[in-house]
Amino acid sequence: NAGVTQTPKFQVLKTGQSMTLQCAQDMNHEYMSWYRQDPGMGLRLIHYSVGAGITDQGEVPNGYNVSRSTTEDFPLRLLSAAPSQTSVYFCASSTSGFHQPQHFGDGTRLSIL
Amino acid sequence: DAKTTQPTSMDCAEGRAANLPCNHSTISGNEYVYWYRQIHSQGPQYIIHGLKNNETNEMASLIITEDRKSSTLILPHATLRDTAVYYCIVRGGSSNTGKLIFGQGTTLQVKP
């Protein structure tokens, strides 16, 4: 049981490049979310999904796209990377019941030059 | 979801109880208090949550005041491995989404 798996762990991009951050969970969780964390700050919600085929925006969605074609996967796409998107990205999942704890991946550290 | 206020940082001696306060004076009746922690930039880890009754699990205890405007997370015997950023989060009880709104958290330093 791997939990929440994020790939890659590290990535360096040039401004304007595109990239997809992968997130997969093997716990059959309905809910999945993407957060970003900038130095010295708490996590901020980017996008979330309550099930396959359903996504919605969080606090800071601009510059990011998501889709949820399967229960297991929730990729985050940067269409045209900008230096302001340099951050650590965390994916999380949970079951649909009220007050179920969220399980987080180990993060992807992304630098955009 | 209600906003929370936490001290920026706290110290605790190893082996002693760590008491982390959280103010959530605008909490509404159906909102729960959650605690997560983040150790050295790893992904956050769930600790405990509660509505109005005190809660205890293998990791910690959660004490919520009777008016529910504040709460305290208690780590009964802090170890060096408990050094982390602790986040207090208030979330609606009727929410059917998994989203959490994180604040700045409290950096707890456990010292030998």
PDB file of C-alpha atoms in Angstrom, chain A residues 31 33 35 37 40-45 48 50 57 59 88 90 94 96 98-106 109, chain B residues 30 32 34 36 38 40-46 49 87 91-104:
ATOM      1  CA  TYR A  31     -11.259  13.354  -2.743  1.00  0.00           C
ATOM      2  CA  SER A  33      -6.348  18.035  -3.793  1.00  0.00           C
ATOM      3  CA  TYR A  35      -1.564  22.531  -2.621  1.00  0.00           C
ATOM      4  CA  GLN A  37       3.782  25.824  -0.253  1.00  0.00           C
ATOM      5  CA  GLY A  40       7.870  30.265   5.356  1.00  0.00           C
ATOM      6  CA  MET A  41       4.198  29.952   4.487  1.00  0.00           C
ATOM      7  CA  GLY A  42       1.412  27.500   5.028  1.00  0.00           C
ATOM      8  CA  LEU A  43      -0.124  25.430   2.269  1.00  0.00           C
ATOM      9  CA  ARG A  44      -2.471  27.064  -0.212  1.00  0.00           C
ATOM     10  CA  LEU A  45      -5.099  25.118  -2.095  1.00  0.00           C
ATOM     11  CA  TYR A  48      -9.435  19.885  -5.759  1.00  0.00           C
ATOM     12  CA  VAL A  50     -14.508  15.264  -5.174  1.00  0.00           C
ATOM     13  CA  GLN A  57     -10.778  25.726  -8.011  1.00  0.00           C
ATOM     14  CA  GLU A  59      -7.463  29.656  -3.430  1.00  0.00           C
ATOM     15  CA  VAL A  88       6.783  22.853  -3.288  1.00  0.00           C
ATOM     16  CA  PHE A  90       1.732  18.640  -2.305  1.00  0.00           C
ATOM     17  CA  SER A  94      -9.162  11.368   1.574  1.00  0.00           C
ATOM     18  CA  SER A  96     -15.680  10.972   1.213  1.00  0.00           C
ATOM     19  CA  PHE A  98     -17.071  13.670   6.938  1.00  0.00           C
ATOM     20  CA  HIS A  99     -13.939  14.432   8.898  1.00  0.00           C
ATOM     21  CA  GLN A 100     -11.772  11.848   7.307  1.00  0.00           C
ATOM     22  CA  PRO A 101      -8.093  12.752   7.603  1.00  0.00           C
ATOM     23  CA  GLN A 102      -6.231  13.815   4.505  1.00  0.00           C
ATOM     24  CA  HIS A 103      -3.209  11.813   3.416  1.00  0.00           C
ATOM     25  CA  PHE A 104      -0.407  13.813   1.828  1.00  0.00           C
ATOM     26  CA  GLY A 105       2.328  12.853  -0.570  1.00  0.00           C
ATOM     27  CA  ASP A 106       5.981  13.758  -0.038  1.00  0.00           C
ATOM     28  CA  ARG A 109      10.000  20.613  -5.434  1.00  0.00           C
TER      29      ARG A 109
ATOM     30  CA  ASN B  30     -21.118  23.024  12.767  1.00  0.00           C
ATOM     31  CA  TYR B  32     -14.771  21.240  13.531  1.00  0.00           C
ATOM     32  CA  TYR B  34      -8.470  19.952  13.027  1.00  0.00           C
ATOM     33  CA  TYR B  36      -2.084  18.727  11.317  1.00  0.00           C
ATOM     34  CA  GLN B  38       4.473  19.189   9.049  1.00  0.00           C
ATOM     35  CA  HIS B  40      10.792  19.340   8.017  1.00  0.00           C
ATOM     36  CA  SER B  41       8.975  20.058   4.747  1.00  0.00           C
ATOM     37  CA  GLN B  42       7.445  16.593   4.484  1.00  0.00           C
ATOM     38  CA  GLY B  43       3.778  16.364   3.600  1.00  0.00           C
ATOM     39  CA  PRO B  44       1.442  17.388   6.448  1.00  0.00           C
ATOM     40  CA  GLN B  45       0.316  14.672   8.833  1.00  0.00           C
ATOM     41  CA  TYR B  46      -3.122  14.478  10.427  1.00  0.00           C
ATOM     42  CA  HIS B  49      -9.925  16.682  15.243  1.00  0.00           C
ATOM     43  CA  TYR B  87      -1.485  23.810  11.932  1.00  0.00           C
ATOM     44  CA  ARG B  91     -13.587  23.335   8.677  1.00  0.00           C
ATOM     45  CA  GLY B  92     -17.327  23.177   8.199  1.00  0.00           C
ATOM     46  CA  GLY B  93     -19.049  20.066   9.433  1.00  0.00           C
ATOM     47  CA  SER B  94     -21.346  20.046   6.465  1.00  0.00           C
ATOM     48  CA  SER B  95     -18.508  20.266   3.980  1.00  0.00           C
ATOM     49  CA  ASN B  96     -18.378  17.303   1.662  1.00  0.00           C
ATOM     50  CA  THR B  97     -15.082  18.237   0.111  1.00  0.00           C
ATOM     51  CA  GLY B  98     -11.609  17.371   1.283  1.00  0.00           C
ATOM     52  CA  LYS B  99     -10.210  20.871   1.077  1.00  0.00           C
ATOM     53  CA  LEU B 100      -8.350  22.405   3.987  1.00  0.00           C
ATOM     54  CA  ILE B 101      -7.367  26.051   4.476  1.00  0.00           C
ATOM     55  CA  PHE B 102      -3.928  26.268   6.137  1.00  0.00           C
ATOM     56  CA  GLY B 103      -2.692  29.280   8.067  1.00  0.00           C
ATOM     57  CA  GLN B 104       0.889  30.004   9.096  1.00  0.00           C
TER      58      GLN B 104
END
